[in-house]
Short mmCIF file of C-alpha atoms in Angstrom, two decimals:
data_model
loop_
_atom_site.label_atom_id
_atom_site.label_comp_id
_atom_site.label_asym_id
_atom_site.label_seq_id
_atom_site.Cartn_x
_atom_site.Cartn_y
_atom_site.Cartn_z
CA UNK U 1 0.00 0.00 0.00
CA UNK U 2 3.12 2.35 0.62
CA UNK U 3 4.17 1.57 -2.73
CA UNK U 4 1.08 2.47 -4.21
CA UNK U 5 1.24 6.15 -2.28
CA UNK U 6 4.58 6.59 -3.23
CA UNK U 7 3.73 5.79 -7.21
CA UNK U 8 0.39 7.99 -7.24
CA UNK U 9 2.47 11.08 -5.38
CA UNK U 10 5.66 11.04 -7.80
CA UNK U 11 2.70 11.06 -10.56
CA UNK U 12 0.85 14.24 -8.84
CA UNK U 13 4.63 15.69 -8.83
CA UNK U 14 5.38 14.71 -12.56
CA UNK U 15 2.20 16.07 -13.84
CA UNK U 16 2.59 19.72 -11.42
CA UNK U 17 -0.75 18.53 -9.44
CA UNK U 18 -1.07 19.83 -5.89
CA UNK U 19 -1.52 17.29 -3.45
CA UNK U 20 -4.77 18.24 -2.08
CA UNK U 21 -6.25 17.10 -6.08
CA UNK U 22 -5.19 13.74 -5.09
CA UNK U 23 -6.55 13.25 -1.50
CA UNK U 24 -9.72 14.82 -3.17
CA UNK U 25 -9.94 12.01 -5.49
CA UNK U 26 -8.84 9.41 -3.19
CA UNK U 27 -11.63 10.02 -0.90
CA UNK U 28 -14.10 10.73 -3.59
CA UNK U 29 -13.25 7.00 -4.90
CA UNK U 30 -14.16 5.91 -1.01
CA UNK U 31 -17.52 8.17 -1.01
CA UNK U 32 -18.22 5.90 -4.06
CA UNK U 33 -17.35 2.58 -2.90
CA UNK U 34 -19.46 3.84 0.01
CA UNK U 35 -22.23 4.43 -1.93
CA UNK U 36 -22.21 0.67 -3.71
CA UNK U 37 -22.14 -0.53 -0.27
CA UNK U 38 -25.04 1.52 0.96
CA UNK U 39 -22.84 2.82 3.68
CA UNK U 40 -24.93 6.01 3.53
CA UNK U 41 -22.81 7.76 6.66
CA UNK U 42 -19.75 7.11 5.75
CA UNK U 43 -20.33 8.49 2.12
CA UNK U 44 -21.95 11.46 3.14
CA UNK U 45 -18.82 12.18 5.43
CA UNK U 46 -16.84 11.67 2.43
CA UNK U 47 -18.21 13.49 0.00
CA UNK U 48 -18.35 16.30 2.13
CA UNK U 49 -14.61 16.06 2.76
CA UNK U 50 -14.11 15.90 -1.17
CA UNK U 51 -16.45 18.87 -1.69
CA UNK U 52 -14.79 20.89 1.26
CA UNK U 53 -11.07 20.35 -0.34
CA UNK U 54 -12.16 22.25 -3.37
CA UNK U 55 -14.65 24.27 -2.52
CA UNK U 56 -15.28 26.09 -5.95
CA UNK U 57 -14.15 23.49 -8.43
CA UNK U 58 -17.46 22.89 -11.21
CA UNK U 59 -16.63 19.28 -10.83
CA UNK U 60 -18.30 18.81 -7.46
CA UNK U 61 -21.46 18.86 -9.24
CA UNK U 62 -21.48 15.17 -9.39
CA UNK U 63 -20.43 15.12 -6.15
CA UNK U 64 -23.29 17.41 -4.62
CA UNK U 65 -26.17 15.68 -6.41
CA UNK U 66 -25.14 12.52 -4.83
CA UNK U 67 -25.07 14.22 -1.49
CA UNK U 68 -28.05 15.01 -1.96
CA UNK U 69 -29.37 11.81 -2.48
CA UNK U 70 -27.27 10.01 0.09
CA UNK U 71 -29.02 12.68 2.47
CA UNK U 72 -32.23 11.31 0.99
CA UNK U 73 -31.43 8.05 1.57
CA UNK U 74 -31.19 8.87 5.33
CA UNK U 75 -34.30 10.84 6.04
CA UNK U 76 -33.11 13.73 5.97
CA UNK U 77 -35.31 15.28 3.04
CA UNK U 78 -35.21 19.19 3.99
CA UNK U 79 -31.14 19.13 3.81
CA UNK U 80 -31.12 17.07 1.14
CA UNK U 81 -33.16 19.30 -0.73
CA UNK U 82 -30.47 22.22 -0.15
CA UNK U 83 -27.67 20.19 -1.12
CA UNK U 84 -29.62 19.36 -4.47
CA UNK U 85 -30.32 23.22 -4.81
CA UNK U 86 -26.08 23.86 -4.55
CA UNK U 87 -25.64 21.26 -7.35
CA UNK U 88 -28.64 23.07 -9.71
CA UNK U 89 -27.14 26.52 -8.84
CA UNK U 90 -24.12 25.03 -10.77
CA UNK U 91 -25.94 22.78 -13.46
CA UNK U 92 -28.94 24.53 -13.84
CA UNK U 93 -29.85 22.62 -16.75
CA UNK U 94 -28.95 19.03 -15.76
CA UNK U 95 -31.90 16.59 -15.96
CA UNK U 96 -30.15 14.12 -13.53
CA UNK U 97 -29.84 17.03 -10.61
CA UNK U 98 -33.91 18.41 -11.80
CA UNK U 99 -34.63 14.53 -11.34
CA UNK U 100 -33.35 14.35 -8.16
CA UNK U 101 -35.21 17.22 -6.87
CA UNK U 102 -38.00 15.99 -7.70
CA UNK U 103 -37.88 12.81 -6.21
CA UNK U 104 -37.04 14.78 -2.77
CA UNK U 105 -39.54 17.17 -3.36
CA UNK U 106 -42.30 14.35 -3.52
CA UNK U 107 -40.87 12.78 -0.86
CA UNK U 108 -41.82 16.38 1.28
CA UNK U 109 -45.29 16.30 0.13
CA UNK U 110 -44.38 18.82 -2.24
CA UNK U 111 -46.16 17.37 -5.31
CA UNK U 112 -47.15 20.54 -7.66
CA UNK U 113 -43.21 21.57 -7.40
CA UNK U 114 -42.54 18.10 -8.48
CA UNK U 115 -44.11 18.28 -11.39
CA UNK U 116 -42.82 21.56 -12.30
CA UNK U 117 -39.90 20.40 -12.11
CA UNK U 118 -40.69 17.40 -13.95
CA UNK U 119 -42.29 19.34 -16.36
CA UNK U 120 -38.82 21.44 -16.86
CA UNK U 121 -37.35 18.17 -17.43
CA UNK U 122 -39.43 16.43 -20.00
CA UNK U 123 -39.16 20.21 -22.31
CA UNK U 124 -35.60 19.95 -21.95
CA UNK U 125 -35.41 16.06 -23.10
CA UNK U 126 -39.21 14.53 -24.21
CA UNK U 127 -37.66 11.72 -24.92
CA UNK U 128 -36.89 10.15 -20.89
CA UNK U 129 -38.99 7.73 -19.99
CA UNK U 130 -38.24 7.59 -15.80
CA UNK U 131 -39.49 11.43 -15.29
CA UNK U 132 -42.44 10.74 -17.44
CA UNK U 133 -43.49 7.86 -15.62
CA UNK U 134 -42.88 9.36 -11.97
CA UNK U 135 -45.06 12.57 -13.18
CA UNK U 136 -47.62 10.53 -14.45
CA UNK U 137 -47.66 8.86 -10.73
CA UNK U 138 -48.22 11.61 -9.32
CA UNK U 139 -51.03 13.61 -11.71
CA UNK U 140 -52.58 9.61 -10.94
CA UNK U 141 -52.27 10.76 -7.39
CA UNK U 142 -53.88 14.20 -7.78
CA UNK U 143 -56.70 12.87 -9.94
CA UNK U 144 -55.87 14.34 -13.42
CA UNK U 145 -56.21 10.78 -15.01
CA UNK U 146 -56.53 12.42 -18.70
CA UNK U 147 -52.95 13.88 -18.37
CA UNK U 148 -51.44 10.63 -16.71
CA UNK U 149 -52.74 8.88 -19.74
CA UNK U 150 -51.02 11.16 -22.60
CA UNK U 151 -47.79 10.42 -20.54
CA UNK U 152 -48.73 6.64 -20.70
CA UNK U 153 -49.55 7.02 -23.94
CA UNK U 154 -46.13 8.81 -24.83
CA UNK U 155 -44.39 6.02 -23.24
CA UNK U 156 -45.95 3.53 -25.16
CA UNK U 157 -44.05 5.12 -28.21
CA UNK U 158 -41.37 6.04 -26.44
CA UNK U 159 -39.74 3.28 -24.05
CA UNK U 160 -42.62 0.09 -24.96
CA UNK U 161 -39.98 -2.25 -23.45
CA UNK U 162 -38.93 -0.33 -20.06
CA UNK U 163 -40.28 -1.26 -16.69
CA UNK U 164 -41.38 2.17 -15.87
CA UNK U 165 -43.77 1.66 -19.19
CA UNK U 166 -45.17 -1.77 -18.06
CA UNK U 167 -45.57 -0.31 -14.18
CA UNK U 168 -47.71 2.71 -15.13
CA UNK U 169 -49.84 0.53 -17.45
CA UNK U 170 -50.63 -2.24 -14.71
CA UNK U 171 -51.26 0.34 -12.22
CA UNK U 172 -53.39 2.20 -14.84
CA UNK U 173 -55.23 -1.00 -15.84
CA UNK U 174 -55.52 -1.72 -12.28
CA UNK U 175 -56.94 1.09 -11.28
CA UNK U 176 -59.85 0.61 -13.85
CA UNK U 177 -60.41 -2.96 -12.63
CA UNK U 178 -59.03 -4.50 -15.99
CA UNK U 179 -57.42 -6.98 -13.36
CA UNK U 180 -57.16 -9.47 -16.33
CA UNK U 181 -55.51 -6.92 -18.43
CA UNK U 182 -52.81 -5.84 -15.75
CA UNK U 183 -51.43 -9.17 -15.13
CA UNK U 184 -49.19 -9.61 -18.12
CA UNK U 185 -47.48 -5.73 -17.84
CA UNK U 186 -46.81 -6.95 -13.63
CA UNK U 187 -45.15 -9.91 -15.34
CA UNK U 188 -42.61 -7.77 -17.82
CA UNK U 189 -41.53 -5.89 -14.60
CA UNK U 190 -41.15 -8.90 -12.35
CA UNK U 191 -38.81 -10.21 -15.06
CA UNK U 192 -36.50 -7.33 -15.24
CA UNK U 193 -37.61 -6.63 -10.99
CA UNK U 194 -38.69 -9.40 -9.04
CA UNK U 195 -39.69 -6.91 -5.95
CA UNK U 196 -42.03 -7.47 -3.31
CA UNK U 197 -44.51 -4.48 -4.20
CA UNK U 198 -44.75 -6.31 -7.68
CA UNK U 199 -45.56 -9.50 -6.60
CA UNK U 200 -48.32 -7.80 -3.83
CA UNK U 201 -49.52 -5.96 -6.81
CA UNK U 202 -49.78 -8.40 -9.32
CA UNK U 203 -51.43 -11.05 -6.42
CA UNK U 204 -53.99 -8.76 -6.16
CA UNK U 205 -54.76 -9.25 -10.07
CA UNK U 206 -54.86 -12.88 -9.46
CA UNK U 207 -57.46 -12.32 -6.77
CA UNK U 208 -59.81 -10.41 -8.46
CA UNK U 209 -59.67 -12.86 -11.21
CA UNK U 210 -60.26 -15.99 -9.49
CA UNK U 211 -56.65 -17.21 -9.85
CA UNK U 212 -56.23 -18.67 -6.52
CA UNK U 213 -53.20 -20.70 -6.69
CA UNK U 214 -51.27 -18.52 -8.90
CA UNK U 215 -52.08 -15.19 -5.97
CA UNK U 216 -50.76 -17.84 -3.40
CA UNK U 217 -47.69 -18.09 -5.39
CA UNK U 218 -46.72 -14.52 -5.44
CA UNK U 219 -48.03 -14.55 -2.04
CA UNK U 220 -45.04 -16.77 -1.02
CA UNK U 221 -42.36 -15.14 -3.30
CA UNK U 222 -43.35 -11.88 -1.68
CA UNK U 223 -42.84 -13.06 1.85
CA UNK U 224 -39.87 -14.47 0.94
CA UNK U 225 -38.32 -11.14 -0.03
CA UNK U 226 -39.69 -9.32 2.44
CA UNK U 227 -41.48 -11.12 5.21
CA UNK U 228 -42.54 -7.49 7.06
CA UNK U 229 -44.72 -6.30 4.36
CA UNK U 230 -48.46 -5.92 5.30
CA UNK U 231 -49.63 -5.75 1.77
CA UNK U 232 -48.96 -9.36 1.39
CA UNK U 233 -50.30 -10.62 4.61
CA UNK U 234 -53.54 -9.22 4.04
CA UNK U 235 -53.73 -10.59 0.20
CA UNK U 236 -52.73 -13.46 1.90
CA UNK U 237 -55.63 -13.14 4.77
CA UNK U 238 -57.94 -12.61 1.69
CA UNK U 239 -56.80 -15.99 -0.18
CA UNK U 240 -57.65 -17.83 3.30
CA UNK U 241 -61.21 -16.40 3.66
CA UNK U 242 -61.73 -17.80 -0.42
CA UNK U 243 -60.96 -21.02 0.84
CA UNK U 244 -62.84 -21.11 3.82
CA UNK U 245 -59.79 -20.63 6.23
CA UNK U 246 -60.87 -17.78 9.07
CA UNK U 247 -59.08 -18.54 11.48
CA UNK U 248 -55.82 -18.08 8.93
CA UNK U 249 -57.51 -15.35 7.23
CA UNK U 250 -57.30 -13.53 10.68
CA UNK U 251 -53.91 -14.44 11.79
CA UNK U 252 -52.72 -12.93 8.77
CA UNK U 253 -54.91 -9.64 9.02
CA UNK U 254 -53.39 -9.37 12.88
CA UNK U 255 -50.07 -9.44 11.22
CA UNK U 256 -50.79 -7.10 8.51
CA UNK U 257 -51.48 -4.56 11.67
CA UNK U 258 -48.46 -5.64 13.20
CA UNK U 259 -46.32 -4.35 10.47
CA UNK U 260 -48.37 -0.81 10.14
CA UNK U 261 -51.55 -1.74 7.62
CA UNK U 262 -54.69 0.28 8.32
CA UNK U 263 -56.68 -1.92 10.89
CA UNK U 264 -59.61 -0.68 9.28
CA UNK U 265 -58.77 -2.37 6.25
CA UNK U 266 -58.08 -5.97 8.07
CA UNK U 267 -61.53 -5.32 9.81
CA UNK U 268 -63.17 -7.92 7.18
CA UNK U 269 -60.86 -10.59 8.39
CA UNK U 270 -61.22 -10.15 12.22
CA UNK U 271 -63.40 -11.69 14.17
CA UNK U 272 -66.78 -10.49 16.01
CA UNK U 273 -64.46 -10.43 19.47
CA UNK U 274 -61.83 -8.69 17.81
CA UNK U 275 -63.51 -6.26 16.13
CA UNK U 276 -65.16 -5.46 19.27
CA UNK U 277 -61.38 -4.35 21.14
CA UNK U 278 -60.25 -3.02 18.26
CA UNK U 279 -63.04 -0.82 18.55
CA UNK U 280 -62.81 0.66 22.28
CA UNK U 281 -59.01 0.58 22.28
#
């Protein structure tokens, strides 16, 4: 390792860099290996250290914007934010830092700056298919179906392979009850993203269709991803009551609370007794 030190210092000598360029890089290249490891601390320390060693070189763009999402990545949303604001200041017209923003900014609750800003992004470059879909999410969320659809629609031309393509459809299709309809666009994103939230999603198309054993088995792959997610207990609780299982049905609905689902929506599955202390608690 010595060695090593020795080479890279005689090279920052030979070429007439200072010093401080190569520490800079150094511990960038550790913020980064940080990052791949999800080490989210120890990057952010990092990166701040590579920032602070040149304070007003352009290149710490890169550096900032993923700051800012490291920060993201820990909660905390407001700083974040700021950090993401330092890195547009000096890239004003980067689509990667505008992207990041907005991502933050939804995570705030700040949904019509969001889409501002997603709507800077998609004049810039019509063609990306990731701010697209996330804006159509969120006019979904804020009820202006019509305009979610032209983006679905645009995405259909543009990126007809991508996940973010087959997601908005199936949650579209979804939405509309076309269960049936749904099930194969789940199926081009579990390929490419076998997640928990896709199996959940795409159970629940098997359930409203009468597909029983093919809900249980994204029941089960679900679980086995992540066995804390309520979604899939009460899909789960659901397939019981179909096959005359209560007692199952509301073991699964008690552990769909357990991990944070609405009790009001595991209220089918409960008992008469249960209901009852749900009720006066």
């Amino acid at each position: 390792m010595k060695q090593i030190t020795l080479i890279l210092l005689m090279l920052a000598a030979a070429l007439g860099a200072p010093a401080q360029v190569l520490v800079t890089s150094l511990e960038a290249d550790s913020a980064f290996a940080a990052i791949d490891r999800q080490e989210w601390d120890r990057a952010d320390s990092l990166l701040v250290l590579a920032i602070s060693a040149r304070p007003a070189d352009p290149a710490n763009v890169l550096l900032l914007s993923n700051l800012g999402m490291i920060r993201h990545y820990r909660g905390l949303d407001s700083l974040a934010l700021a950090t993401l604001d330092d890195a547009a200041r000096i890239s004003p017209r980067s689509t990667v830092i505008m992207a990041n923003r907005a991502n933050v900014l939804t995570s705030l609750g700040r949904t019509d700056e969001a889409l501002e800003v997603y709507d800077m992004i998609l004049d810039l470059d019509p063609s990306q298919a990731r701010p697209r879909y996330q804006r159509a999410l969120l006019m979904l969320r804020k009820g202006m179906v019509d305009k979610a659809r032209a983006d679905a629609a645009a995405l259909d031309t543009i990126a007809p392979d991508s996940q973010e393509r087959h997601t908005l459809r199936a949650a579209m299709l979804s939405a509309d009850g076309d269960f049936e309809e749904a099930i194969p666009h789940y199926s081009e994103v579990i390929k490419v993203n076998p997640q928990p939230e896709f199996y959940s999603a795409r159970a629940m198309c098997y359930l409203m269709t009468d597909r029983l054993p093919e809900a249980a088995e994204d029941i089960s792959q679900g679980l086995a991803l992540d066995p804390t997610d309520p979604e899939l207990y009460i899909y789960r609780a659901a397939l019981n009551k179909l096959r005359y299982r209560p007692d199952d049905a509301e073991a699964d609905a008690r552990q769909a609370i357990a991990f944070g689902l609405d009790p009001r929506r595991a209220a089918p599955f409960l008992s008469t007794d249960r209901k009852n202390s749900s009720r006066h608690k």
